[in-house]
């Protein structure tokens, strides 16, 4: 879903102005308001594009919202151009079409508010329901990028979206260490090769960003709980904090990691995780928004109480369940 203010603020204003024009077509600065409405609608579209690519299918609450919004935009632009330049539609018909143009953004406005407020039932995005059954595999990757897995098309690495607070981090495999500490009997300090000795699994998981884009990928790695089982967890171990080399951090409940067999991936689409995708390790937090998918992980800490990570400390929800508002509302 697209929660970026670059999209929803101008889009919501455009919808409200369209409704205003339809309710009172005799507003004196009609042309000025019409031009402002079109401009805001286009800014909303640019805001959508700037934070990710469109997703038209499968049809679900979000994509239905997108389709209606696009039709509303096209009709509004057409009416504006005709009224100012072409004059092919007689005034009565123009007003009727204007009311239709107002109905569509009214619907999109209500749907958008439903998504922002978290009223939309969780997990309404059909693409997230793809088969994500884990399969025991080898830590040895083919090195040839896969284009499909179990009949599901995978998003090529070259077009996958990506975000980072400090840009791409470059970690050398030879000197990499993963520190595992906190409420445990045995602190771990593992090399990259030691990580590869853990049981390996592969699965397809959709990575959804709060900005609206996302992608399917085949992830290969080890289960977080398999690693934690080596440590002798102490009583009160409830949360796990993941910290990256660039200072980024996020936490997740231990129960969530266990119940969902959450992976830490060193492979994507059958190739070693590229540097810009988070080498050597990216968390595969299925069912959670992308800000929970920490990359370049160098430290794991088990704690009794929850800890706000980078974005959570800036107002984002610590829950991050897809289908809910990502903000701390």
XYZ file of C-alpha atoms in Angstrom:
329
model
C 0.000 0.000 0.000
C 1.106 3.571 -0.629
C 1.275 5.497 2.636
C 3.803 8.052 1.400
C 2.638 11.639 2.081
C 4.096 12.508 -1.333
C 1.180 10.523 -2.752
C -1.749 10.724 -0.399
C -1.635 14.404 0.635
C -1.919 15.920 -2.890
C -4.278 13.114 -3.960
C -6.613 13.732 -1.014
C -6.608 17.486 -1.656
C -7.373 16.888 -5.342
C -10.288 14.627 -4.397
C -11.725 17.217 -2.012
C -11.415 19.984 -4.597
C -13.098 17.818 -7.251
C -16.015 17.238 -4.888
C -16.186 20.979 -4.192
C -16.320 21.798 -7.908
C -19.060 19.224 -8.523
C -21.211 20.423 -5.623
C -21.033 24.058 -6.702
C -20.188 24.429 -10.369
C -20.865 28.174 -10.155
C -17.784 28.846 -8.106
C -16.321 31.975 -9.666
C -12.709 30.858 -9.919
C -13.867 27.577 -11.483
C -11.037 27.432 -14.013
C -8.420 28.235 -11.401
C -9.737 25.581 -9.015
C -9.948 23.077 -11.871
C -6.335 23.757 -12.801
C -5.264 23.402 -9.166
C -7.190 20.122 -8.895
C -5.489 18.676 -11.967
C -2.096 19.841 -10.712
C -2.604 18.236 -7.298
C -3.845 15.001 -8.872
C -0.776 14.867 -11.109
C 1.464 15.589 -8.123
C -0.174 12.654 -6.339
C 0.588 10.455 -9.332
C 4.190 11.648 -9.412
C 4.419 10.971 -5.686
C 3.217 7.428 -6.295
C 5.727 6.830 -9.074
C 8.598 8.418 -7.168
C 8.350 5.921 -4.312
C 7.832 2.782 -6.364
C 6.210 1.162 -9.378
C 2.485 0.626 -9.896
C 0.918 -2.677 -8.985
C -2.261 -3.342 -10.984
C -2.763 -7.037 -10.248
C -3.949 -9.136 -8.568
C -7.173 -7.273 -7.865
C -7.513 -6.553 -4.164
C -8.482 -3.562 -2.050
C -5.287 -1.679 -2.866
C -5.239 -2.285 -6.628
C -8.968 -1.507 -6.888
C -8.173 1.806 -5.202
C -5.411 2.387 -7.781
C -7.674 1.641 -10.774
C -10.461 3.956 -9.588
C -7.936 6.695 -8.884
C -6.453 6.401 -12.373
C -9.882 6.569 -14.030
C -10.744 9.612 -11.905
C -7.502 11.313 -12.906
C -7.984 10.635 -16.620
C -11.597 11.883 -16.565
C -10.641 15.021 -14.625
C -7.779 15.854 -16.997
C -10.017 15.240 -20.023
C -12.764 17.543 -18.698
C -10.236 20.237 -17.855
C -8.619 20.157 -21.309
C -11.994 20.163 -23.046
C -13.341 23.052 -20.965
C -10.257 25.236 -21.446
C -9.147 24.384 -24.982
C -11.461 22.103 -27.010
C -15.039 23.076 -26.072
C -16.497 19.903 -27.617
C -18.778 18.986 -24.685
C -21.888 21.066 -24.104
C -22.174 22.615 -20.597
C -24.959 20.346 -19.304
C -23.109 17.177 -20.224
C -19.890 18.633 -18.858
C -21.563 19.138 -15.460
C -22.883 15.571 -15.426
C -19.451 14.195 -16.250
C -18.030 16.480 -13.576
C -20.285 14.868 -10.984
C -19.049 11.435 -12.118
C -15.499 12.741 -11.878
C -16.284 13.735 -8.279
C -17.839 10.376 -7.383
C -14.713 8.424 -8.315
C -12.289 10.404 -6.115
C -14.846 10.258 -3.301
C -14.590 6.471 -3.453
C -10.793 6.556 -3.614
C -10.718 9.014 -0.711
C -12.793 6.707 1.487
C -10.687 3.697 0.488
C -7.465 5.597 1.120
C -8.604 6.691 4.564
C -9.557 3.086 5.323
C -6.043 1.937 4.486
C -4.358 4.764 6.385
C -6.461 4.136 9.488
C -5.896 0.380 9.427
C -9.603 -0.436 8.963
C -8.856 -2.647 5.967
C -8.612 -6.263 7.149
C -5.049 -7.384 7.544
C -3.469 -9.354 4.716
C -5.836 -8.152 1.974
C -3.081 -8.005 -0.607
C -3.506 -11.214 -2.569
C 0.070 -11.326 -3.788
C 1.214 -11.802 -0.196
C -0.658 -15.087 -0.077
C 1.727 -16.777 -2.505
C 3.019 -20.191 -1.549
C 5.743 -19.478 0.972
C 6.236 -23.009 2.266
C 9.862 -23.428 3.223
C 11.942 -26.111 1.594
C 15.087 -27.613 3.093
C 17.920 -26.903 0.693
C 21.676 -26.374 0.447
C 23.604 -23.272 1.438
C 25.489 -23.647 -1.837
C 23.867 -21.314 -4.365
C 23.917 -21.940 -8.106
C 25.105 -18.422 -8.902
C 22.646 -18.191 -11.793
C 19.747 -15.852 -11.085
C 16.427 -17.724 -11.026
C 13.473 -16.251 -12.917
C 10.820 -18.498 -11.369
C 10.373 -20.891 -8.477
C 7.572 -23.417 -8.047
C 5.731 -21.846 -10.945
C 5.910 -18.329 -9.500
C 7.672 -15.568 -11.426
C 10.423 -13.843 -9.483
C 11.282 -10.157 -9.697
C 14.730 -9.664 -11.310
C 17.313 -8.137 -9.009
C 17.933 -5.349 -11.515
C 14.439 -3.889 -11.018
C 13.853 -4.600 -7.338
C 13.265 -1.571 -5.148
C 15.659 -0.849 -2.326
C 16.072 1.646 0.514
C 18.838 2.337 3.022
C 19.421 5.081 5.576
C 23.087 5.555 4.595
C 23.299 3.991 1.160
C 24.858 0.657 0.247
C 27.144 -0.825 2.903
C 30.088 -2.936 1.768
C 31.130 -5.762 4.049
C 33.986 -8.164 3.332
C 33.092 -11.814 3.689
C 36.549 -12.656 5.027
C 36.313 -10.314 8.018
C 32.568 -10.458 8.676
C 31.385 -11.486 12.138
C 27.832 -11.934 13.422
C 27.535 -11.257 17.150
C 24.611 -12.897 18.977
C 24.190 -11.702 22.549
C 21.672 -10.823 25.263
C 19.628 -13.150 27.478
C 21.551 -16.350 26.749
C 24.046 -18.772 28.212
C 26.432 -18.757 25.261
C 27.216 -15.604 23.280
C 27.959 -16.369 19.627
C 30.595 -14.788 17.381
C 30.178 -16.384 13.966
C 32.054 -16.048 10.705
C 30.307 -16.086 7.334
C 31.363 -19.687 6.703
C 30.039 -20.769 10.104
C 26.683 -19.225 9.224
C 26.560 -21.312 6.056
C 26.836 -24.469 8.192
C 23.376 -23.884 9.695
C 20.458 -25.788 8.080
C 19.443 -23.913 4.921
C 15.910 -23.260 3.683
C 14.384 -21.562 0.656
C 10.984 -19.936 0.236
C 9.174 -17.304 -1.813
C 8.255 -14.213 0.171
C 6.848 -10.890 -1.032
C 8.717 -7.862 0.346
C 6.215 -4.967 0.730
C 7.465 -1.426 1.286
C 5.253 1.165 2.986
C 5.960 3.412 -0.021
C 3.830 1.194 -2.237
C 6.293 -0.961 -4.126
C 7.313 -4.528 -3.445
C 8.626 -7.662 -5.099
C 8.565 -11.442 -5.048
C 11.855 -13.204 -4.449
C 13.197 -16.612 -3.570
C 15.079 -16.258 -0.313
C 17.662 -18.754 0.922
C 19.103 -18.713 4.413
C 18.837 -20.095 7.932
C 16.074 -19.852 10.502
C 16.679 -17.280 13.212
C 15.493 -19.762 15.813
C 18.023 -22.387 14.664
C 20.741 -19.855 15.429
C 19.213 -18.848 18.764
C 18.900 -22.501 19.777
C 22.708 -22.609 19.904
C 22.805 -19.943 22.603
C 20.796 -21.436 25.455
C 18.158 -18.748 25.786
C 17.352 -17.628 29.313
C 13.951 -17.071 30.889
C 12.403 -13.775 29.825
C 13.670 -13.954 26.250
C 10.786 -12.229 24.482
C 12.197 -9.937 21.798
C 15.042 -9.965 19.307
C 16.801 -6.791 18.150
C 18.597 -6.851 14.784
C 21.287 -4.221 14.222
C 23.004 -3.375 10.942
C 26.509 -2.121 10.252
C 25.130 1.338 9.371
C 23.385 1.691 12.737
C 19.938 0.677 11.477
C 17.949 -1.515 13.857
C 14.561 -3.142 14.292
C 13.068 -5.654 16.708
C 10.605 -8.523 16.460
C 8.903 -10.788 19.011
C 10.615 -14.123 19.531
C 7.227 -15.869 19.237
C 6.748 -14.362 15.760
C 10.193 -15.577 14.677
C 9.412 -19.083 15.935
C 5.876 -19.462 14.608
C 6.778 -18.199 11.136
C 10.203 -19.849 10.811
C 11.675 -16.466 9.889
C 14.824 -16.641 7.786
C 17.977 -14.597 7.688
C 18.859 -14.756 4.017
C 22.286 -14.865 2.412
C 20.832 -15.754 -0.975
C 18.185 -14.255 -3.242
C 16.876 -15.836 -6.450
C 19.657 -18.465 -6.236
C 22.538 -15.974 -6.124
C 24.522 -14.646 -3.187
C 22.865 -11.603 -1.668
C 24.349 -8.580 -3.501
C 25.968 -5.779 -1.528
C 23.119 -3.374 -2.274
C 20.568 -5.934 -1.124
C 22.181 -6.350 2.268
C 25.113 -8.768 2.002
C 25.852 -10.768 3.979
C 22.451 -11.080 5.706
C 18.952 -9.689 5.259
C 16.048 -10.483 7.543
C 13.036 -11.972 5.714
C 10.227 -10.648 7.907
C 7.267 -12.082 6.012
C 3.942 -10.437 6.705
C 5.746 -7.279 7.870
C 6.502 -4.032 6.064
C 9.941 -3.543 4.566
C 11.351 -1.488 7.432
C 11.414 -4.720 9.443
C 13.577 -6.373 6.760
C 16.926 -5.251 8.173
C 19.973 -5.582 5.903
C 23.743 -5.819 6.543
C 23.023 -7.394 9.931
C 26.054 -7.656 12.221
C 24.451 -8.021 15.649
C 21.490 -9.841 17.184
C 20.427 -9.166 20.760
C 17.800 -11.058 22.752
C 15.926 -8.966 25.319
C 13.040 -9.194 27.754
C 11.344 -5.961 26.670
C 10.668 -4.566 23.224
C 13.117 -2.028 21.831
C 12.240 0.660 19.321
C 14.346 0.457 16.192
C 15.386 3.194 13.764
C 11.991 3.895 12.147
C 9.959 2.837 15.160
C 11.667 5.575 17.194
C 10.527 8.002 14.495
C 6.842 7.172 14.754
C 6.462 3.966 12.768
C 4.509 1.063 14.206
C 6.557 -1.572 16.012
C 3.990 -4.116 14.831
C 4.417 -3.417 11.084
C 1.786 -5.963 10.031
C 0.928 -5.653 6.351
C -2.598 -4.351 5.897
C -2.363 -2.108 8.939
C -1.177 1.479 9.062
C 2.632 1.498 9.362
C 2.487 4.565 11.557
C 2.161 4.468 15.319
C -1.581 5.148 15.319
